[in-house]
Short mmCIF file of C-alpha atoms in Angstrom, two decimals:
data_model
loop_
_atom_site.label_atom_id
_atom_site.label_comp_id
_atom_site.label_asym_id
_atom_site.label_seq_id
_atom_site.Cartn_x
_atom_site.Cartn_y
_atom_site.Cartn_z
CA MET A 808 -69.77 -54.62 8.93
CA ASN A 809 -71.88 -52.61 6.44
CA GLN A 810 -74.05 -49.88 7.94
CA THR A 811 -77.47 -51.25 8.95
CA PRO A 812 -79.82 -50.31 6.08
CA SER A 813 -83.43 -49.24 6.45
CA GLY A 814 -85.77 -52.17 6.95
CA LEU A 815 -83.06 -54.61 8.07
CA SER A 816 -82.23 -55.32 11.69
CA ARG A 817 -78.68 -55.14 12.97
CA LEU A 818 -78.75 -58.91 13.48
CA GLY A 819 -80.06 -59.47 9.95
CA THR A 820 -77.30 -57.32 8.48
CA MET A 821 -74.69 -59.13 10.55
CA ILE A 822 -75.95 -62.50 9.31
CA LEU A 823 -75.96 -61.37 5.67
CA ASP A 824 -72.47 -59.87 5.97
CA ASN A 825 -71.08 -63.15 7.27
CA LEU A 826 -72.49 -65.26 4.45
CA SER A 827 -70.06 -66.50 1.81
CA THR A 828 -72.76 -66.04 -0.84
CA ALA A 829 -73.32 -62.66 -2.49
CA VAL A 830 -76.73 -61.15 -1.62
CA LEU A 831 -78.17 -58.05 -3.34
CA LEU A 832 -81.51 -56.41 -2.53
CA PHE A 833 -83.33 -54.24 -5.08
CA ASP A 834 -86.34 -51.92 -4.81
CA ARG A 835 -89.33 -51.77 -7.18
CA ASP A 836 -87.39 -49.59 -9.62
CA LEU A 837 -84.64 -52.25 -9.68
CA ARG A 838 -82.21 -49.94 -7.92
CA LEU A 839 -79.73 -51.53 -5.55
CA ARG A 840 -80.63 -50.86 -1.92
CA TYR A 841 -78.30 -53.31 -0.16
CA ILE A 842 -75.27 -55.47 -0.98
CA ASN A 843 -73.50 -57.68 1.55
CA ILE A 844 -69.74 -58.03 1.98
CA ALA A 845 -69.55 -61.19 -0.15
CA GLY A 846 -71.31 -59.25 -2.92
CA GLU A 847 -68.78 -56.42 -2.70
CA ASN A 848 -65.95 -58.95 -2.93
CA LEU A 849 -67.53 -60.87 -5.81
CA LEU A 850 -68.26 -57.80 -7.94
CA ALA A 851 -65.13 -55.88 -6.82
CA VAL A 852 -67.18 -52.85 -5.79
CA SER A 853 -67.84 -50.79 -2.67
CA ALA A 854 -71.37 -50.50 -1.28
CA LYS A 855 -70.91 -46.74 -0.92
CA THR A 856 -70.34 -46.32 -4.65
CA VAL A 857 -72.99 -48.70 -6.04
CA LEU A 858 -76.05 -48.17 -3.83
CA GLY A 859 -78.77 -46.71 -6.03
CA GLU A 860 -77.31 -48.18 -9.22
CA ALA A 861 -79.63 -49.84 -11.74
CA ALA A 862 -79.42 -53.63 -11.81
CA GLY A 863 -78.42 -53.66 -15.47
CA ASN A 864 -75.43 -51.41 -14.78
CA LEU A 865 -74.35 -53.40 -11.76
CA VAL A 866 -74.57 -56.87 -13.26
CA PRO A 867 -73.82 -56.39 -16.97
CA CYS A 868 -73.75 -59.56 -19.03
CA PRO A 869 -73.75 -60.34 -22.76
CA THR A 870 -77.52 -60.95 -22.96
CA ASP A 871 -78.37 -57.30 -22.11
CA ALA A 872 -81.57 -58.69 -20.59
CA VAL A 873 -80.86 -58.49 -16.87
CA GLU A 874 -83.47 -55.85 -16.09
CA ASP A 875 -86.07 -57.54 -18.32
CA ARG A 876 -85.73 -60.83 -16.43
CA LEU A 877 -85.80 -59.05 -13.07
CA ARG A 878 -88.84 -56.99 -14.08
CA GLU A 879 -90.65 -60.14 -15.21
CA SER A 880 -89.89 -61.83 -11.90
CA LEU A 881 -91.11 -58.76 -10.03
CA ASP A 882 -94.37 -58.61 -12.00
CA THR A 883 -95.16 -62.34 -11.91
CA ARG A 884 -93.76 -62.93 -8.40
CA GLN A 885 -91.98 -65.99 -9.76
CA PRO A 886 -88.38 -66.80 -8.76
CA PHE A 887 -85.86 -67.96 -11.34
CA THR A 888 -82.31 -69.28 -11.54
CA GLU A 889 -79.70 -68.59 -14.23
CA ARG A 890 -76.61 -70.77 -14.34
CA GLU A 891 -73.14 -69.89 -15.62
CA VAL A 892 -73.90 -66.20 -16.10
CA GLU A 893 -70.84 -64.20 -17.17
CA VAL A 894 -70.34 -60.97 -15.22
CA LYS A 895 -67.71 -58.36 -16.12
CA ARG A 896 -66.28 -56.62 -13.06
CA PRO A 897 -64.88 -53.06 -12.96
CA ASP A 898 -61.34 -54.51 -12.93
CA ARG A 899 -62.16 -56.08 -16.34
CA GLN A 900 -62.09 -59.61 -14.97
CA ILE A 901 -64.93 -61.82 -16.20
CA ILE A 902 -66.37 -64.22 -13.64
CA ARG A 903 -69.01 -66.92 -13.98
CA VAL A 904 -71.79 -67.13 -11.42
CA ASN A 905 -74.95 -69.04 -10.67
CA CYS A 906 -77.68 -66.48 -10.01
CA THR A 907 -80.99 -66.97 -8.17
CA VAL A 908 -83.63 -64.23 -8.02
CA LEU A 909 -86.45 -64.26 -5.46
CA PRO A 910 -89.32 -61.72 -5.21
CA LEU A 911 -89.82 -60.62 -1.60
CA HIS A 912 -93.41 -59.31 -1.70
CA PRO A 913 -95.11 -59.02 0.70
CA PHE A 914 -92.21 -57.48 2.58
CA ASP A 915 -91.27 -54.24 4.22
CA GLU A 916 -90.28 -51.67 1.64
CA PRO A 917 -87.93 -50.76 0.09
CA TYR A 918 -86.84 -54.34 -0.67
CA GLU A 919 -88.74 -56.04 -3.48
CA LEU A 920 -86.24 -58.43 -5.01
CA LEU A 921 -83.41 -60.57 -3.66
CA MET A 922 -80.56 -61.68 -5.91
CA GLU A 923 -78.17 -64.38 -4.73
CA MET A 924 -74.96 -64.99 -6.66
CA GLN A 925 -72.33 -67.64 -6.12
CA GLN A 926 -69.10 -67.77 -8.08
CA ILE A 927 -68.89 -71.14 -9.78
CA ASP A 928 -65.17 -71.59 -9.26
CA ARG A 929 -65.08 -70.35 -5.64
CA GLN A 930 -64.61 -73.83 -4.17
CA LEU A 931 -62.04 -74.57 -6.87
CA ARG A 932 -60.16 -71.41 -5.87
CA ILE A 933 -60.13 -72.39 -2.19
CA ALA A 934 -58.98 -75.91 -3.09
CA ARG A 935 -56.24 -74.49 -5.32
CA GLU A 936 -55.06 -72.15 -2.56
CA GLU A 937 -54.87 -75.05 -0.11
CA TYR A 938 -52.92 -77.00 -2.74
CA LEU A 939 -50.52 -74.08 -3.32
CA ILE A 940 -49.91 -73.69 0.42
CA SER A 941 -49.35 -77.42 1.00
CA GLN A 942 -47.07 -77.70 -2.04
CA HIS A 943 -45.06 -74.70 -0.91
CA HIS A 944 -44.60 -76.12 2.58
CA ALA A 945 -43.60 -79.51 1.14
CA THR A 946 -41.11 -77.87 -1.23
CA GLN A 947 -39.59 -75.79 1.57
CA ALA A 948 -39.25 -78.88 3.79
CA LEU A 949 -37.52 -80.76 0.96
CA LEU A 950 -35.20 -77.84 0.24
CA ARG A 951 -34.22 -77.47 3.88
CA GLY A 952 -33.41 -81.16 4.10
CA LEU A 953 -31.34 -81.06 0.92
CA ALA A 954 -29.61 -77.85 2.00
CA HIS A 955 -28.55 -79.46 5.27
CA GLU A 956 -27.09 -82.43 3.39
CA ILE A 957 -25.29 -80.17 0.91
CA LYS A 958 -23.99 -77.50 3.30
CA ASN A 959 -21.94 -79.84 5.47
CA PRO A 960 -19.79 -81.37 2.67
CA LEU A 961 -19.71 -77.98 0.94
CA GLY A 962 -18.22 -76.39 4.05
CA GLY A 963 -15.67 -79.20 4.28
CA LEU A 964 -14.78 -78.79 0.61
CA ARG A 965 -14.26 -75.05 1.03
CA GLY A 966 -12.17 -75.51 4.17
CA ALA A 967 -9.96 -78.13 2.49
CA ALA A 968 -9.45 -75.81 -0.50
CA GLN A 969 -8.38 -72.99 1.85
CA LEU A 970 -5.84 -75.26 3.60
CA LEU A 971 -4.52 -76.48 0.27
CA GLU A 972 -4.21 -72.89 -0.99
CA ARG A 973 -1.88 -72.04 1.91
CA GLU A 974 0.36 -75.02 1.16
CA LEU A 975 0.75 -74.37 -2.56
CA PRO A 976 3.83 -72.28 -3.43
CA ASN A 977 2.85 -71.80 -7.07
CA PRO A 978 0.44 -68.85 -7.62
CA GLY A 979 -0.84 -70.56 -10.78
CA LEU A 980 -1.94 -73.60 -8.76
CA ARG A 981 -3.53 -71.39 -6.11
CA GLU A 982 -5.77 -70.03 -8.85
CA TYR A 983 -7.45 -73.44 -9.03
CA THR A 984 -8.12 -73.54 -5.29
CA ARG A 985 -9.55 -70.02 -5.55
CA ILE A 986 -12.01 -71.30 -8.18
CA ILE A 987 -13.08 -74.08 -5.79
CA ILE A 988 -13.61 -71.58 -2.96
CA ASP A 989 -15.53 -69.12 -5.17
CA GLU A 990 -17.79 -71.85 -6.54
CA ALA A 991 -18.45 -73.18 -3.04
CA ASP A 992 -19.44 -69.65 -1.99
CA ARG A 993 -21.68 -69.32 -5.04
CA LEU A 994 -23.46 -72.57 -4.20
CA GLN A 995 -23.86 -71.45 -0.59
CA THR A 996 -25.42 -68.18 -1.75
CA LEU A 997 -27.75 -70.07 -4.11
CA LEU A 998 -28.89 -72.35 -1.28
CA ASN A 999 -29.54 -69.39 0.98
CA ARG A 1000 -31.59 -67.66 -1.72
CA MET A 1001 -33.63 -70.79 -2.37
CA LEU A 1002 -34.44 -71.18 1.32
CA GLY A 1003 -35.17 -67.52 1.98
CA PRO A 1004 -34.80 -65.95 5.42
CA ASN A 1005 -35.40 -68.44 8.23
CA ASN A 1006 -35.80 -65.90 11.01
CA LEU A 1007 -39.13 -64.32 11.96
CA PRO A 1008 -40.23 -61.17 10.11
CA HIS A 1009 -39.31 -57.86 11.76
CA LEU A 1010 -42.76 -56.34 12.06
CA SER A 1011 -43.56 -52.65 12.07
CA SER A 1012 -46.63 -50.60 11.19
CA LEU A 1013 -46.47 -49.65 7.52
CA ASN A 1014 -48.41 -48.02 4.73
CA ILE A 1015 -48.48 -50.50 1.84
CA HIS A 1016 -48.38 -47.69 -0.71
CA HIS A 1017 -45.02 -46.52 0.64
CA VAL A 1018 -43.75 -50.06 0.01
CA ILE A 1019 -45.17 -50.18 -3.51
CA GLU A 1020 -43.88 -46.71 -4.37
CA HIS A 1021 -40.41 -47.83 -3.26
CA VAL A 1022 -40.72 -50.80 -5.61
CA ARG A 1023 -41.94 -48.52 -8.41
CA GLY A 1024 -38.85 -46.33 -7.97
CA LEU A 1025 -36.55 -49.34 -8.15
CA LEU A 1026 -38.38 -50.61 -11.22
CA SER A 1027 -38.16 -47.25 -13.00
CA ALA A 1028 -34.41 -47.13 -12.34
CA GLU A 1029 -33.91 -50.67 -13.64
CA PHE A 1030 -36.13 -50.19 -16.72
CA PRO A 1031 -35.69 -46.49 -17.66
CA SER A 1032 -37.00 -47.02 -21.21
CA GLY A 1033 -40.26 -48.64 -20.16
CA PRO A 1034 -42.68 -50.24 -19.69
CA GLU A 1035 -45.20 -47.64 -18.52
CA ILE A 1036 -46.11 -48.13 -14.86
CA VAL A 1037 -49.73 -47.30 -14.00
CA ARG A 1038 -50.89 -46.89 -10.39
CA ASP A 1039 -54.40 -47.69 -9.18
CA TYR A 1040 -54.38 -47.43 -5.38
CA ASP A 1041 -57.15 -47.57 -2.80
CA PRO A 1042 -56.25 -44.73 -0.40
CA SER A 1043 -58.52 -46.10 2.35
CA ILE A 1044 -56.29 -49.11 3.10
CA PRO A 1045 -55.19 -48.91 6.74
CA ASN A 1046 -51.66 -49.36 8.04
CA PHE A 1047 -50.83 -52.87 9.22
CA ASP A 1048 -47.94 -54.77 10.79
CA ALA A 1049 -45.49 -56.36 8.35
CA ASP A 1050 -41.81 -56.61 7.51
CA PRO A 1051 -41.22 -53.82 4.93
CA ASP A 1052 -37.96 -55.26 3.59
CA ARG A 1053 -39.52 -58.65 2.89
CA LEU A 1054 -42.60 -57.19 1.25
CA ILE A 1055 -40.44 -54.93 -0.91
CA GLN A 1056 -38.43 -57.96 -2.03
CA ALA A 1057 -41.55 -60.05 -2.73
CA ILE A 1058 -43.34 -57.34 -4.73
CA LEU A 1059 -40.14 -56.38 -6.57
CA ASN A 1060 -39.58 -59.98 -7.67
CA ILE A 1061 -43.06 -60.09 -9.21
CA ALA A 1062 -42.93 -56.57 -10.67
CA ARG A 1063 -39.54 -57.21 -12.26
CA ASN A 1064 -40.96 -60.27 -14.05
CA ALA A 1065 -43.93 -58.17 -15.17
CA ALA A 1066 -41.64 -55.48 -16.58
CA HIS A 1067 -39.63 -58.07 -18.51
CA ALA A 1068 -42.86 -59.56 -19.90
CA ALA A 1069 -44.41 -56.21 -20.89
CA GLY A 1070 -41.30 -54.89 -22.63
CA GLN A 1071 -40.42 -51.27 -23.39
CA HIS A 1072 -43.73 -50.44 -25.06
CA GLY A 1073 -45.98 -52.36 -22.69
CA GLN A 1074 -47.70 -51.51 -19.44
CA VAL A 1075 -47.47 -52.71 -15.84
CA ARG A 1076 -50.39 -51.88 -13.56
CA LEU A 1077 -49.99 -51.76 -9.77
CA ARG A 1078 -53.36 -52.00 -8.04
CA THR A 1079 -54.43 -52.23 -4.37
CA ARG A 1080 -57.80 -53.20 -2.96
CA VAL A 1081 -59.31 -54.48 0.30
CA MET A 1082 -61.48 -57.58 0.55
CA ARG A 1083 -63.69 -58.19 3.56
CA GLN A 1084 -64.60 -61.58 5.04
CA PHE A 1085 -62.19 -63.18 2.57
CA THR A 1086 -60.77 -66.71 2.67
CA ILE A 1087 -57.07 -67.47 2.17
CA GLY A 1088 -56.65 -71.21 1.94
CA ASN A 1089 -59.11 -72.49 4.53
CA VAL A 1090 -58.80 -69.50 6.88
CA ARG A 1091 -61.34 -66.68 6.73
CA HIS A 1092 -60.08 -63.17 7.50
CA ARG A 1093 -62.05 -60.05 8.36
CA LEU A 1094 -59.91 -57.79 6.15
CA VAL A 1095 -57.49 -58.82 3.42
CA LEU A 1096 -55.24 -56.57 1.35
CA VAL A 1097 -54.94 -57.48 -2.33
CA ILE A 1098 -51.96 -56.20 -4.32
CA GLU A 1099 -52.26 -56.83 -8.05
CA ILE A 1100 -49.30 -56.65 -10.43
CA GLU A 1101 -50.65 -56.90 -13.96
CA ASP A 1102 -48.81 -56.78 -17.28
CA ASP A 1103 -49.90 -56.88 -20.91
CA GLY A 1104 -47.15 -59.25 -22.03
CA PRO A 1105 -47.56 -62.51 -23.95
CA GLY A 1106 -48.75 -64.50 -20.92
CA ILE A 1107 -47.32 -67.51 -19.12
CA PRO A 1108 -47.24 -70.82 -21.04
CA GLU A 1109 -50.03 -73.07 -19.82
CA GLU A 1110 -47.63 -75.92 -19.12
CA LEU A 1111 -45.76 -73.74 -16.59
CA MET A 1112 -48.77 -72.40 -14.68
CA ASP A 1113 -48.85 -75.18 -12.08
CA ARG A 1114 -45.10 -74.89 -11.44
CA ILE A 1115 -44.28 -71.18 -11.53
CA PHE A 1116 -43.81 -70.97 -7.75
CA PHE A 1117 -41.41 -73.92 -7.66
CA PRO A 1118 -37.67 -73.13 -7.42
CA MET A 1119 -35.64 -73.25 -10.64
CA VAL A 1120 -38.73 -72.91 -12.87
CA SER A 1121 -38.57 -69.96 -15.26
CA GLY A 1122 -40.28 -69.03 -18.50
CA ARG A 1123 -37.67 -66.42 -19.39
CA ALA A 1124 -34.29 -67.05 -20.96
CA GLY A 1125 -31.62 -66.17 -18.43
CA GLY A 1126 -34.05 -66.28 -15.51
CA THR A 1127 -32.94 -67.99 -12.29
CA GLY A 1128 -36.36 -69.41 -11.48
CA LEU A 1129 -36.04 -68.24 -7.87
CA GLY A 1130 -37.88 -64.91 -7.84
CA LEU A 1131 -41.44 -66.21 -7.54
CA ALA A 1132 -40.50 -69.03 -5.16
CA ILE A 1133 -38.83 -66.50 -2.85
CA ALA A 1134 -41.77 -64.09 -3.16
CA GLN A 1135 -44.23 -66.84 -2.20
CA GLU A 1136 -42.13 -67.74 0.86
CA LEU A 1137 -41.89 -64.11 2.00
CA VAL A 1138 -45.64 -63.60 1.63
CA ASN A 1139 -46.38 -66.93 3.36
CA GLN A 1140 -44.38 -65.65 6.33
CA HIS A 1141 -47.07 -62.95 6.63
CA GLN A 1142 -49.84 -65.62 6.51
CA GLY A 1143 -50.57 -64.53 2.95
CA LEU A 1144 -50.55 -66.12 -0.48
CA ILE A 1145 -49.70 -65.24 -4.09
CA GLU A 1146 -51.91 -66.40 -6.95
CA CYS A 1147 -51.56 -65.94 -10.70
CA GLU A 1148 -54.04 -65.58 -13.54
CA SER A 1149 -52.68 -65.53 -17.08
CA ARG A 1150 -53.89 -65.48 -20.64
CA PRO A 1151 -52.29 -64.12 -23.82
CA GLY A 1152 -52.01 -60.35 -23.42
CA CYS A 1153 -52.66 -60.25 -19.67
CA THR A 1154 -50.92 -61.77 -16.65
CA ASN A 1155 -52.05 -60.77 -13.18
CA PHE A 1156 -50.31 -61.72 -9.93
CA LEU A 1157 -52.48 -61.25 -6.84
CA VAL A 1158 -50.79 -60.91 -3.44
CA TYR A 1159 -53.19 -61.57 -0.56
CA LEU A 1160 -52.16 -60.30 2.88
CA PRO A 1161 -54.36 -60.43 6.01
CA LEU A 1162 -54.65 -57.05 7.70
CA GLU A 1163 -55.07 -58.62 11.15
CA PRO A 1164 -52.03 -58.77 13.45
CA ILE A 1165 -49.59 -61.61 12.71
CA HIS A 1166 -49.07 -64.07 15.55
CA GLU A 1167 -45.33 -64.59 15.78
#
């Protein structure tokens, strides 16, 4: 919970911090005096760094008239609503919000103006997350059923080839049975990769930046000529319980795709942030870690966007189409979710992981 500000009761602050709508309070000079947790999440800022900021700096938009409208509302004591306002966040993402401004006079100073902002596509995002989770579970159930039906005859085929190999006196003929055995093993490996690990994660307390730095080292070794890897970490993120090997694999799968997309002369950005009172699917969490893997490559074709987490779907020649599906499964095992935003020149994968203990 944010520290109780002057003029607000502890109960009032608690109520505001548990709202899903962003609430900002300004003084007579249009300086920010309070922002709730939803506001921090929406604007991708920390209250500690933005308190005291001018409204025009905090909520920049193309009209350059934010402070004029707020000043007019303050002088006339008339509320107003602006719809579909574009706001550019510090992470360069542009969001659209509906904004309502309400003068608070007469009220205890220092609060003179209340601004309420609601992201237009918030409900769409929650619905999309629920869709992604349900589709992933349905895909995994289908794959497990198919794998069971394939593994049994595949095992019989391999066993028969081994018996036949022992009976064949001609080494040239045994070469054919060896091909059958090798291909059966290859299919078995492919099935196992598609399904991912079926045992529970081995949890231990970890620092997420140690995990990401390990991935960065692997990426630098695999792509020695580039792209450039830029780090943007939040050092305040606490340790949490997770399976380090599975998170390394999930993040590496995404980062490897980003490196391929960016190319030798491009850039991959690894960013970490914490969101408070954040919803994943239909579950609200007190603290959520966000890992962003962003590249400046050509972007993902629009026709693939709804299918990129399905097995065997790849936008890259020579790709297996398994990396993102496996990454999503590994993150789901931590009650998290991976989302993707893409446009020409910028693709950003966002890995959401709750920082609360996982119930095994």
